[in-house]
GROMACS .gro file of C-alpha atoms in nm:
model
  304
    1MET     CA    1   7.691   8.010 -11.811
    2LYS     CA    2   7.585   8.239 -11.529
    3PRO     CA    3   7.590   8.024 -11.213
    4ALA     CA    4   7.247   8.017 -11.046
    5LEU     CA    5   7.288   7.964 -10.672
    6SER     CA    6   6.941   7.809 -10.637
    7VAL     CA    7   7.022   7.542 -10.896
    8ILE     CA    8   7.367   7.479 -10.749
    9PHE     CA    9   7.218   7.427 -10.403
   10PHE     CA   10   6.941   7.210 -10.549
   11THR     CA   11   7.171   6.971 -10.732
   12VAL     CA   12   7.408   6.927 -10.436
   13SER     CA   13   7.144   6.912 -10.161
   14SER     CA   14   6.901   6.681 -10.342
   15GLY     CA   15   7.188   6.462 -10.465
   16ALA     CA   16   7.320   6.420 -10.110
   17GLY     CA   17   6.970   6.349  -9.975
   18LEU     CA   18   6.897   6.091 -10.244
   19GLY     CA   19   7.238   5.931 -10.195
   20LEU     CA   20   7.182   5.913  -9.820
   21LEU     CA   21   6.841   5.756  -9.878
   22VAL     CA   22   6.995   5.489 -10.104
   23TRP     CA   23   7.266   5.391  -9.854
   24LEU     CA   24   7.029   5.409  -9.558
   25LEU     CA   25   6.795   5.162  -9.726
   26ILE     CA   26   7.080   4.931  -9.827
   27ALA     CA   27   7.228   4.952  -9.476
   28SER     CA   28   6.892   4.842  -9.334
   29LEU     CA   29   6.939   4.515  -9.527
   30MET     CA   30   7.287   4.454  -9.382
   31ALA     CA   31   7.196   4.367  -9.026
   32ASP     CA   32   7.497   4.136  -9.001
   33HIS     CA   33   7.735   4.427  -9.064
   34ILE     CA   34   7.552   4.747  -8.966
   35ARG     CA   35   7.315   4.716  -8.672
   36MET     CA   36   7.127   5.041  -8.634
   37ASP     CA   37   6.812   5.089  -8.431
   38ALA     CA   38   6.483   5.214  -8.575
   39LEU     CA   39   6.527   5.563  -8.431
   40THR     CA   40   6.858   5.611  -8.614
   41PHE     CA   41   6.699   5.490  -8.936
   42TYR     CA   42   6.413   5.738  -8.902
   43LYS     CA   43   6.650   6.023  -8.817
   44GLY     CA   44   6.854   5.942  -9.126
   45ALA     CA   45   6.540   5.927  -9.338
   46ALA     CA   46   6.430   6.264  -9.198
   47ILE     CA   47   6.769   6.421  -9.285
   48ALA     CA   48   6.750   6.275  -9.636
   49ALA     CA   49   6.395   6.406  -9.683
   50LEU     CA   50   6.500   6.748  -9.556
   51LEU     CA   51   6.791   6.768  -9.801
   52ILE     CA   52   6.580   6.648 -10.094
   53THR     CA   53   6.287   6.880 -10.017
   54ALA     CA   54   6.510   7.184  -9.955
   55GLY     CA   55   6.679   7.121 -10.288
   56LEU     CA   56   6.352   7.086 -10.476
   57ILE     CA   57   6.209   7.404 -10.323
   58SER     CA   58   6.532   7.585 -10.406
   59SER     CA   59   6.509   7.474 -10.770
   60THR     CA   60   6.176   7.656 -10.813
   61LEU     CA   61   6.350   7.986 -10.728
   62HIS     CA   62   6.530   7.962 -11.062
   63LEU     CA   63   6.201   7.982 -11.252
   64ALA     CA   64   6.115   8.329 -11.371
   65ASN     CA   65   5.746   8.237 -11.353
   66ARG     CA   66   5.639   8.001 -11.072
   67LYS     CA   67   5.356   7.871 -11.292
   68ASN     CA   68   5.624   7.710 -11.505
   69ALA     CA   69   5.687   7.461 -11.224
   70VAL     CA   70   5.347   7.301 -11.292
   71TYR     CA   71   5.365   7.353 -11.668
   72SER     CA   72   5.705   7.183 -11.689
   73LEU     CA   73   5.567   6.862 -11.539
   74THR     CA   74   5.341   6.807 -11.840
   75ARG     CA   75   5.635   6.769 -12.085
   76TRP     CA   76   5.761   6.436 -11.961
   77ARG     CA   77   5.782   6.290 -12.314
   78THR     CA   78   6.055   6.531 -12.423
   79SER     CA   79   6.191   6.701 -12.112
   80TRP     CA   80   6.438   6.557 -11.860
   81LEU     CA   81   6.335   6.836 -11.625
   82SER     CA   82   5.975   6.713 -11.639
   83ARG     CA   83   6.081   6.351 -11.582
   84GLU     CA   84   6.296   6.455 -11.289
   85GLY     CA   85   6.007   6.649 -11.134
   86LEU     CA   86   5.757   6.366 -11.176
   87LEU     CA   87   5.994   6.106 -11.032
   88ALA     CA   88   6.077   6.335 -10.739
   89ILE     CA   89   5.706   6.376 -10.664
   90ALA     CA   90   5.657   5.997 -10.686
   91LEU     CA   91   5.932   5.948 -10.428
   92TYR     CA   92   5.723   6.082 -10.138
   93PRO     CA   93   5.420   5.848 -10.154
   94LEU     CA   94   5.650   5.552 -10.218
   95ALA     CA   95   5.862   5.644  -9.914
   96ALA     CA   96   5.546   5.681  -9.706
   97LEU     CA   97   5.429   5.336  -9.822
   98HIS     CA   98   5.766   5.186  -9.727
   99LEU     CA   99   5.754   5.339  -9.379
  100TYR     CA  100   5.395   5.223  -9.335
  101ALA     CA  101   5.496   4.869  -9.434
  102LEU     CA  102   5.787   4.881  -9.188
  103ASP     CA  103   5.572   5.003  -8.899
  104ASN     CA  104   5.298   4.751  -8.963
  105GLY     CA  105   5.524   4.452  -9.022
  106LEU     CA  106   5.450   4.375  -9.387
  107PRO     CA  107   5.758   4.173  -9.494
  108GLN     CA  108   5.603   4.090  -9.832
  109VAL     CA  109   5.584   4.462  -9.920
  110THR     CA  110   5.903   4.615  -9.776
  111PRO     CA  111   6.155   4.448 -10.016
  112VAL     CA  112   5.956   4.574 -10.314
  113THR     CA  113   5.919   4.931 -10.187
  114LEU     CA  114   6.282   4.937 -10.072
  115TRP     CA  115   6.431   4.850 -10.410
  116LEU     CA  116   6.180   5.072 -10.589
  117LEU     CA  117   6.295   5.362 -10.371
  118VAL     CA  118   6.661   5.285 -10.446
  119ALA     CA  119   6.591   5.271 -10.821
  120LEU     CA  120   6.379   5.586 -10.807
  121ALA     CA  121   6.645   5.783 -10.618
  122ILE     CA  122   6.914   5.687 -10.872
  123ALA     CA  123   6.676   5.763 -11.161
  124ILE     CA  124   6.610   6.113 -11.022
  125MET     CA  125   6.985   6.185 -11.003
  126PHE     CA  126   7.028   6.056 -11.357
  127CYS     CA  127   6.746   6.279 -11.484
  128THR     CA  128   6.904   6.580 -11.312
  129GLY     CA  129   7.232   6.507 -11.487
  130MET     CA  130   7.061   6.456 -11.822
  131ILE     CA  131   6.898   6.800 -11.799
  132TYR     CA  132   7.248   6.933 -11.865
  133GLY     CA  133   7.404   6.635 -12.039
  134CYS     CA  134   7.152   6.643 -12.327
  135LEU     CA  135   7.232   7.003 -12.423
  136LYS     CA  136   7.429   6.990 -12.749
  137THR     CA  137   7.455   7.368 -12.738
  138ILE     CA  138   7.695   7.340 -12.444
  139PRO     CA  139   7.971   7.103 -12.565
  140ARG     CA  140   8.134   7.075 -12.223
  141TRP     CA  141   7.813   6.929 -12.078
  142ASN     CA  142   7.709   6.716 -12.375
  143THR     CA  143   7.879   6.394 -12.263
  144TRP     CA  144   7.783   6.074 -12.084
  145MET     CA  145   8.013   6.186 -11.804
  146THR     CA  146   7.769   6.458 -11.696
  147PRO     CA  147   7.481   6.232 -11.579
  148ALA     CA  148   7.736   5.978 -11.451
  149LYS     CA  149   7.896   6.254 -11.244
  150TYR     CA  150   7.565   6.359 -11.095
  151VAL     CA  151   7.477   6.002 -10.994
  152LEU     CA  152   7.827   5.927 -10.864
  153PHE     CA  153   7.861   6.247 -10.661
  154GLY     CA  154   7.512   6.203 -10.516
  155LEU     CA  155   7.587   5.849 -10.404
  156MET     CA  156   7.929   5.963 -10.277
  157SER     CA  157   7.799   6.250 -10.063
  158GLY     CA  158   7.521   6.024  -9.932
  159ALA     CA  159   7.776   5.758  -9.840
  160VAL     CA  160   7.974   6.019  -9.643
  161LEU     CA  161   7.656   6.129  -9.464
  162LEU     CA  162   7.560   5.773  -9.366
  163PRO     CA  163   7.834   5.716  -9.102
  164ALA     CA  164   7.757   6.063  -8.965
  165VAL     CA  165   7.392   5.960  -8.922
  166LEU     CA  166   7.496   5.629  -8.768
  167SER     CA  167   7.710   5.820  -8.517
  168LEU     CA  168   7.396   5.983  -8.375
  169ARG     CA  169   7.340   5.669  -8.167
  170PRO     CA  170   7.558   5.368  -8.086
  171ALA     CA  171   7.570   5.152  -8.398
  172GLU     CA  172   7.768   4.839  -8.456
  173VAL     CA  173   7.960   4.864  -8.783
  174GLY     CA  174   8.169   4.573  -8.903
  175PRO     CA  175   8.367   4.382  -8.999
  176VAL     CA  176   8.609   4.654  -9.115
  177GLY     CA  177   8.491   4.920  -8.871
  178LYS     CA  178   8.543   5.202  -9.123
  179PRO     CA  179   8.298   5.361  -9.370
  180MET     CA  180   8.460   5.178  -9.660
  181MET     CA  181   8.184   5.262  -9.910
  182ALA     CA  182   8.230   5.633  -9.842
  183ILE     CA  183   8.608   5.600  -9.870
  184LEU     CA  184   8.582   5.399 -10.191
  185LEU     CA  185   8.333   5.637 -10.354
  186LEU     CA  186   8.539   5.942 -10.252
  187ALA     CA  187   8.843   5.789 -10.423
  188ILE     CA  188   8.641   5.697 -10.734
  189GLY     CA  189   8.474   6.039 -10.737
  190MET     CA  190   8.810   6.219 -10.727
  191VAL     CA  191   8.950   6.010 -11.014
  192PHE     CA  192   8.631   6.061 -11.215
  193TYR     CA  193   8.632   6.437 -11.158
  194VAL     CA  194   8.996   6.470 -11.265
  195ALA     CA  195   8.921   6.254 -11.572
  196TYR     CA  196   8.626   6.481 -11.657
  197LEU     CA  197   8.848   6.789 -11.634
  198LEU     CA  198   9.117   6.631 -11.850
  199LYS     CA  199   8.872   6.508 -12.112
  200HIS     CA  200   8.693   6.839 -12.163
  201PRO     CA  201   8.954   7.114 -12.127
  202ARG     CA  202   8.979   7.231 -12.487
  203LYS     CA  203   8.757   7.465 -12.684
  204THR     CA  204   8.692   7.267 -13.001
  205HIS     CA  205   8.392   7.444 -13.156
  206LEU     CA  206   8.471   7.740 -13.379
  207ILE     CA  207   8.259   8.010 -13.536
  208ASN     CA  208   8.344   7.837 -13.867
  209ASP     CA  209   8.144   7.535 -13.747
  210ALA     CA  210   7.851   7.758 -13.657
  211LEU     CA  211   7.841   7.908 -14.007
  212GLY     CA  212   7.939   7.593 -14.197
  213PHE     CA  213   8.262   7.733 -14.342
  214ARG     CA  214   8.544   7.480 -14.354
  215GLU     CA  215   8.819   7.700 -14.498
  216GLY     CA  216   8.966   8.021 -14.368
  217ASN     CA  217   8.916   8.188 -14.032
  218VAL     CA  218   8.582   8.361 -13.988
  219ARG     CA  219   8.589   8.666 -13.761
  220LEU     CA  220   8.286   8.849 -13.622
  221LEU     CA  221   8.309   9.219 -13.700
  222ASP     CA  222   8.006   9.340 -13.504
  223ALA     CA  223   7.782   9.166 -13.251
  224GLY     CA  224   7.490   9.388 -13.354
  225HIS     CA  225   7.429   9.548 -13.015
  226SER     CA  226   7.610   9.795 -12.794
  227HIS     CA  227   7.468   9.680 -12.458
  228GLY     CA  228   7.435   9.350 -12.285
  229THR     CA  229   7.136   9.132 -12.368
  230PHE     CA  230   6.966   8.837 -12.200
  231LEU     CA  231   7.190   8.602 -12.399
  232THR     CA  232   7.513   8.777 -12.307
  233ASN     CA  233   7.408   8.805 -11.942
  234GLU     CA  234   7.302   8.440 -11.907
  235PHE     CA  235   7.549   8.269 -12.140
  236GLY     CA  236   7.840   8.514 -12.141
  237PHE     CA  237   7.978   8.453 -11.793
  238VAL     CA  238   8.359   8.476 -11.795
  239LEU     CA  239   8.569   8.320 -11.523
  240ALA     CA  240   8.930   8.430 -11.475
  241ARG     CA  241   9.177   8.144 -11.530
  242GLU     CA  242   9.354   8.203 -11.196
  243GLN     CA  243   9.023   8.203 -11.011
  244ALA     CA  244   8.914   7.884 -11.187
  245ARG     CA  245   9.239   7.709 -11.100
  246LEU     CA  246   9.208   7.806 -10.732
  247LEU     CA  247   8.844   7.699 -10.710
  248ARG     CA  248   8.923   7.370 -10.883
  249TRP     CA  249   9.175   7.287 -10.613
  250VAL     CA  250   8.922   7.387 -10.347
  251ALA     CA  251   8.668   7.152 -10.508
  252ILE     CA  252   8.916   6.861 -10.524
  253ILE     CA  253   9.053   6.905 -10.172
  254GLY     CA  254   8.720   6.990 -10.009
  255GLY     CA  255   8.499   6.758 -10.209
  256PHE     CA  256   8.720   6.449 -10.203
  257VAL     CA  257   9.062   6.459 -10.034
  258LEU     CA  258   8.977   6.599  -9.689
  259PRO     CA  259   8.655   6.393  -9.644
  260LEU     CA  260   8.846   6.081  -9.749
  261LEU     CA  261   9.123   6.146  -9.493
  262LEU     CA  262   8.871   6.228  -9.219
  263CYS     CA  263   8.669   5.913  -9.289
  264TYR     CA  264   8.976   5.691  -9.297
  265PHE     CA  265   9.179   5.824  -9.005
  266THR     CA  266   8.916   5.975  -8.774
  267LYS     CA  267   8.552   5.948  -8.677
  268TRP     CA  268   8.474   6.312  -8.757
  269PHE     CA  269   8.204   6.207  -8.999
  270TRP     CA  270   7.991   6.519  -8.963
  271ALA     CA  271   8.293   6.738  -9.038
  272ALA     CA  272   8.370   6.517  -9.339
  273SER     CA  273   8.010   6.553  -9.461
  274VAL     CA  274   8.003   6.932  -9.428
  275ILE     CA  275   8.341   6.973  -9.599
  276CYS     CA  276   8.236   6.732  -9.876
  277LEU     CA  277   7.915   6.927  -9.942
  278ILE     CA  278   8.104   7.259  -9.948
  279GLY     CA  279   8.354   7.111 -10.194
  280LEU     CA  280   8.072   6.984 -10.415
  281LEU     CA  281   7.905   7.327 -10.405
  282VAL     CA  282   8.229   7.475 -10.540
  283GLU     CA  283   8.254   7.200 -10.801
  284ARG     CA  284   7.897   7.261 -10.913
  285TRP     CA  285   7.956   7.639 -10.928
  286LEU     CA  286   8.252   7.573 -11.157
  287PHE     CA  287   8.039   7.334 -11.362
  288PHE     CA  288   7.809   7.621 -11.453
  289ALA     CA  289   8.066   7.903 -11.459
  290GLU     CA  290   8.297   7.724 -11.703
  291ALA     CA  291   8.023   7.605 -11.939
  292GLU     CA  292   8.020   7.794 -12.268
  293HIS     CA  293   7.708   7.809 -12.484
  294VAL     CA  294   7.765   7.808 -12.861
  295VAL     CA  295   7.552   8.123 -12.887
  296ARG     CA  296   7.864   8.304 -12.768
  297LEU     CA  297   8.010   8.241 -13.113
  298TYR     CA  298   7.766   8.504 -13.244
  299HIS     CA  299   7.874   8.755 -12.980
  300GLY     CA  300   8.245   8.775 -13.046
  301GLN     CA  301   8.393   8.457 -12.898
  302GLN     CA  302   8.594   8.253 -13.151
  303ARG     CA  303   8.586   7.915 -12.969
  304VAL     CA  304   8.366   7.739 -12.716
   0.00000   0.00000   0.00000
């Protein structure tokens, strides 16, 4: 697939913002372990909102026709994109209600809005993953690991951002004194990413499958066109093996290893956050660049 920078930025930025929102809300319940003042909470919420909103705006750049942004919201029965959009829109009034309840001291409302926000944020990340995970035409994406990866990486990058936000003002963090959730999720995320790469490395779909022939080797003699088409431009992206290997190491080291070491041995949480997001941008670019649509079987490729 041709990597679309707007979509890559959207998935990473919104995922990090939603993950930060989840951990910020949960941290506000852990006053015995993480004592942060109201100003730090609001700054963290503002950073999360900025990341989410920037990602959502970026996603509209991928639409050839901006009117499709409104049209897509009406297909919630069948479209994960529509469900994601509707849930993302619902996040803002719910967040405003939660902040209003906090400011006006409504303890009977805040637990409800808090857990609804947590559930909504995770549901949005799941819907984003399912946009790609439900596509049977791209075998590499059509697995439960795709939405799980989107949710896990969103929570992971948000967990790395949380100690950075807490470092804006003096905050008491205990009893361990280290961002253990970020460290734990970075370790789990790295193992999960490596498992995903190992589980989906082979090209198992042949042109025989596309045509229904079970015997013999079918070979395409002519693609039927002499120039590139929309299909070959969008679905025919080819990534050199050496380049893919290098970028995969960049994604692993930048997205997981370096942030984990920085979080464990230092307090350079902002550096860890920036490096983690850069690593995830590379991982997401590879996610699209290495995906192979089965339509390529009709344009000369023997396996996808």
